[in-house]
Amino acid sequence: MSWFWPEGFYALLMVAVFFAVTFWLELPIAVAMVFASLAGAAAAGEGIPLRHLVEGEFGYLDTIMVIASAMIFMKAAQRTGFLDAFAVWIIRRFRRMPAFLSLGILLLIMAPGMITGSSIASVLTTGALVAPVLVTLGLEPERAGAVISMGALLGMVAPPVSIPAMIICAGVDIPYVGFTVPLLICTLPLAALFALAMVYPAIRRFEDEGALEAQLERMNARPLTLRLSLPVLVLAALIAAEQFLSGSRYWHFLGMPAIFLIAAASALLTGVRWNPMEAAAEAIDDSLPIMSVLMGVGMFIQVMTLVGAEGFVVVSALSLPSWGLLASVLIAMPLFGAISAYGSASVLGVPFLLALSGHDVVIVASALGMLASLGDLMPPGTLSPFFAARALGVEDRFRIARRCLWPGVTVALWCLAVILMSDAIARHIR
């Protein structure tokens, strides 16, 4: 198919306006999505389609509610001191086992992203928390920043909340069910690899126990107790009940937003005084940029569907030879993710999943979501390295981004392997 067909022209116009508004006018990504949507509708003779814009804006309402409630839970865990206490416990417990400590640190960095579906949440919470510890353990600031960036990226994709996978599911109308094991297959092997390759060598050589203990004492405002861990225990229990008891007469479906809010409310029983309204306001303020991007992406996709551009992209992807399709997946999704990983999952993830429909859709959607998340490492935004650089005091974030080059390539190649082996993987896990 030719890109000079009307639908191809609309698609190119919308993408061009999006890039122009983002780079030249330097407006937020969500605003650029709105301008691109208006340009596409106007070019197709649809004027200003208010109904479609509003429908698209609320297309990802479920995902937005998950993000908001998850961020409230994370703020509650942070305000009670659980995150600090848990980090200190992990480091002291596994100090004499450097391989396990390396993996524990990376999983700690991943945890907020696993709960919120946002790499930025990981960098700003546990990433910032362990940054001085990593430096104390002997990692150069640039390498520590790369560890935090890669941990945040893996956490963004890992279950239970993988926003890129959710977006792809919404685009093709499949339920976000059965993704736990495929997402773990995508993320856990890489987490182990990065922990052993990037963290373990420095920890194994580290001998300055006095400096480490001084750093841990500064973090250890409250010891880790069962009562302090109550919100996490409640969260784990509710998620398990939702997973194993849903549909039975003993359990009524709650949904992730309600689960996060109940777990956050249980933090009031930890015996630590904190202001829940202030924490909730801070959580919503921190998650507004992410939620606004999702609203903009919803408008963009709605208008692409209205003017026929989305169908054109799907048919174009289907017309590619298999090698060309896989090459496009590997290159296009991370590059488009430089503007928005969520936008890449929606704009490209949906047509690529339809084009790869001969494979297991759940496993392929998981791998595509992970490819889209690589956009957080891509210039000019380099979101994860940017916030990691701020936490570590590194002036040039591209020094951290360069350290993420080989891990990023490894992620892309692993995603390709998962896609190619998706049917075999599906037979073994089901």
mmCIF file with all atom_site columns, N, CA and C in Angstrom, residues 28 52 57 77 105 107 159 172 197 215 246 263 291 337 346 378 381 384 393 409 415:
data_model
loop_
_atom_site.group_PDB
_atom_site.id
_atom_site.type_symbol
_atom_site.label_atom_id
_atom_site.label_alt_id
_atom_site.label_comp_id
_atom_site.label_asym_id
_atom_site.label_entity_id
_atom_site.label_seq_id
_atom_site.pdbx_PDB_ins_code
_atom_site.Cartn_x
_atom_site.Cartn_y
_atom_site.Cartn_z
_atom_site.occupancy
_atom_site.B_iso_or_equiv
_atom_site.pdbx_formal_charge
_atom_site.auth_seq_id
_atom_site.auth_comp_id
_atom_site.auth_asym_id
_atom_site.auth_atom_id
_atom_site.pdbx_PDB_model_num
ATOM 1  N N  . PRO A 1 28  ? 4.189   20.095  26.033 1.00 0.00 ? 28  PRO A N  1
ATOM 2  C CA . PRO A 1 28  ? 4.097   18.747  26.611 1.00 0.00 ? 28  PRO A CA 1
ATOM 3  C C  . PRO A 1 28  ? 3.562   17.732  25.611 1.00 0.00 ? 28  PRO A C  1
ATOM 4  N N  . HIS A 1 52  ? -15.630 12.513  19.441 1.00 0.00 ? 52  HIS A N  1
ATOM 5  C CA . HIS A 1 52  ? -14.533 11.548  19.336 1.00 0.00 ? 52  HIS A CA 1
ATOM 6  C C  . HIS A 1 52  ? -13.359 11.936  20.238 1.00 0.00 ? 52  HIS A C  1
ATOM 7  N N  . GLU A 1 57  ? -10.413 10.640  24.977 1.00 0.00 ? 57  GLU A N  1
ATOM 8  C CA . GLU A 1 57  ? -9.816  11.133  26.218 1.00 0.00 ? 57  GLU A CA 1
ATOM 9  C C  . GLU A 1 57  ? -10.089 10.186  27.382 1.00 0.00 ? 57  GLU A C  1
ATOM 10 N N  . ALA A 1 77  ? 3.263   4.029   51.437 1.00 0.00 ? 77  ALA A N  1
ATOM 11 C CA . ALA A 1 77  ? 4.399   3.192   51.843 1.00 0.00 ? 77  ALA A CA 1
ATOM 12 C C  . ALA A 1 77  ? 5.638   4.035   52.112 1.00 0.00 ? 77  ALA A C  1
ATOM 13 N N  . ILE A 1 105 ? 18.646  -5.725  45.206 1.00 0.00 ? 105 ILE A N  1
ATOM 14 C CA . ILE A 1 105 ? 18.649  -4.287  44.933 1.00 0.00 ? 105 ILE A CA 1
ATOM 15 C C  . ILE A 1 105 ? 17.895  -3.987  43.647 1.00 0.00 ? 105 ILE A C  1
ATOM 16 N N  . LEU A 1 107 ? 15.527  -5.808  42.211 1.00 0.00 ? 107 LEU A N  1
ATOM 17 C CA . LEU A 1 107 ? 14.093  -6.038  42.424 1.00 0.00 ? 107 LEU A CA 1
ATOM 18 C C  . LEU A 1 107 ? 13.475  -4.921  43.252 1.00 0.00 ? 107 LEU A C  1
ATOM 19 N N  . PRO A 1 159 ? 4.723   -7.627  35.995 1.00 0.00 ? 159 PRO A N  1
ATOM 20 C CA . PRO A 1 159 ? 3.392   -7.661  36.626 1.00 0.00 ? 159 PRO A CA 1
ATOM 21 C C  . PRO A 1 159 ? 3.465   -7.196  38.071 1.00 0.00 ? 159 PRO A C  1
ATOM 22 N N  . VAL A 1 172 ? -6.825  -3.723  21.054 1.00 0.00 ? 172 VAL A N  1
ATOM 23 C CA . VAL A 1 172 ? -7.317  -4.870  20.271 1.00 0.00 ? 172 VAL A CA 1
ATOM 24 C C  . VAL A 1 172 ? -8.468  -5.588  20.978 1.00 0.00 ? 172 VAL A C  1
ATOM 25 N N  . ALA A 1 197 ? 25.675  -8.648  36.067 1.00 0.00 ? 197 ALA A N  1
ATOM 26 C CA . ALA A 1 197 ? 26.664  -8.014  35.196 1.00 0.00 ? 197 ALA A CA 1
ATOM 27 C C  . ALA A 1 197 ? 26.998  -6.584  35.618 1.00 0.00 ? 197 ALA A C  1
ATOM 28 N N  . GLN A 1 215 ? 25.830  4.732   56.042 1.00 0.00 ? 215 GLN A N  1
ATOM 29 C CA . GLN A 1 215 ? 24.771  5.058   55.086 1.00 0.00 ? 215 GLN A CA 1
ATOM 30 C C  . GLN A 1 215 ? 23.452  4.402   55.494 1.00 0.00 ? 215 GLN A C  1
ATOM 31 N N  . SER A 1 246 ? -11.399 -15.115 42.451 1.00 0.00 ? 246 SER A N  1
ATOM 32 C CA . SER A 1 246 ? -12.328 -14.353 41.621 1.00 0.00 ? 246 SER A CA 1
ATOM 33 C C  . SER A 1 246 ? -13.286 -15.297 40.903 1.00 0.00 ? 246 SER A C  1
ATOM 34 N N  . ALA A 1 263 ? -5.319  -1.041  50.412 1.00 0.00 ? 263 ALA A N  1
ATOM 35 C CA . ALA A 1 263 ? -3.976  -1.269  50.958 1.00 0.00 ? 263 ALA A CA 1
ATOM 36 C C  . ALA A 1 263 ? -3.370  0.028   51.473 1.00 0.00 ? 263 ALA A C  1
ATOM 37 N N  . MET A 1 291 ? -0.870  10.511  33.412 1.00 0.00 ? 291 MET A N  1
ATOM 38 C CA . MET A 1 291 ? -2.289  10.405  33.096 1.00 0.00 ? 291 MET A CA 1
ATOM 39 C C  . MET A 1 291 ? -2.660  11.296  31.915 1.00 0.00 ? 291 MET A C  1
ATOM 40 N N  . GLY A 1 337 ? 8.934   5.302   20.921 1.00 0.00 ? 337 GLY A N  1
ATOM 41 C CA . GLY A 1 337 ? 8.825   5.411   22.373 1.00 0.00 ? 337 GLY A CA 1
ATOM 42 C C  . GLY A 1 337 ? 9.660   6.521   22.956 1.00 0.00 ? 337 GLY A C  1
ATOM 43 N N  . SER A 1 346 ? 0.498   2.161   21.956 1.00 0.00 ? 346 SER A N  1
ATOM 44 C CA . SER A 1 346 ? -0.834  2.326   21.384 1.00 0.00 ? 346 SER A CA 1
ATOM 45 C C  . SER A 1 346 ? -0.787  2.467   19.866 1.00 0.00 ? 346 SER A C  1
ATOM 46 N N  . MET A 1 378 ? 15.618  6.367   25.170 1.00 0.00 ? 378 MET A N  1
ATOM 47 C CA . MET A 1 378 ? 15.978  6.970   23.896 1.00 0.00 ? 378 MET A CA 1
ATOM 48 C C  . MET A 1 378 ? 16.079  8.490   23.995 1.00 0.00 ? 378 MET A C  1
ATOM 49 N N  . GLY A 1 381 ? 14.500  12.541  24.952 1.00 0.00 ? 381 GLY A N  1
ATOM 50 C CA . GLY A 1 381 ? 13.940  12.596  26.299 1.00 0.00 ? 381 GLY A CA 1
ATOM 51 C C  . GLY A 1 381 ? 14.776  11.876  27.336 1.00 0.00 ? 381 GLY A C  1
ATOM 52 N N  . SER A 1 384 ? 14.239  7.935   31.921 1.00 0.00 ? 384 SER A N  1
ATOM 53 C CA . SER A 1 384 ? 14.810  7.231   33.075 1.00 0.00 ? 384 SER A CA 1
ATOM 54 C C  . SER A 1 384 ? 16.222  7.711   33.406 1.00 0.00 ? 384 SER A C  1
ATOM 55 N N  . GLY A 1 393 ? 23.223  13.257  41.059 1.00 0.00 ? 393 GLY A N  1
ATOM 56 C CA . GLY A 1 393 ? 24.028  14.459  40.887 1.00 0.00 ? 393 GLY A CA 1
ATOM 57 C C  . GLY A 1 393 ? 24.921  14.415  39.660 1.00 0.00 ? 393 GLY A C  1
ATOM 58 N N  . VAL A 1 409 ? 20.011  -2.955  24.061 1.00 0.00 ? 409 VAL A N  1
ATOM 59 C CA . VAL A 1 409 ? 20.083  -3.873  22.927 1.00 0.00 ? 409 VAL A CA 1
ATOM 60 C C  . VAL A 1 409 ? 19.732  -5.290  23.375 1.00 0.00 ? 409 VAL A C  1
ATOM 61 N N  . CYS A 1 415 ? 13.294  -9.597  23.559 1.00 0.00 ? 415 CYS A N  1
ATOM 62 C CA . CYS A 1 415 ? 11.898  -9.455  23.121 1.00 0.00 ? 415 CYS A CA 1
ATOM 63 C C  . CYS A 1 415 ? 11.680  -10.161 21.786 1.00 0.00 ? 415 CYS A C  1
#
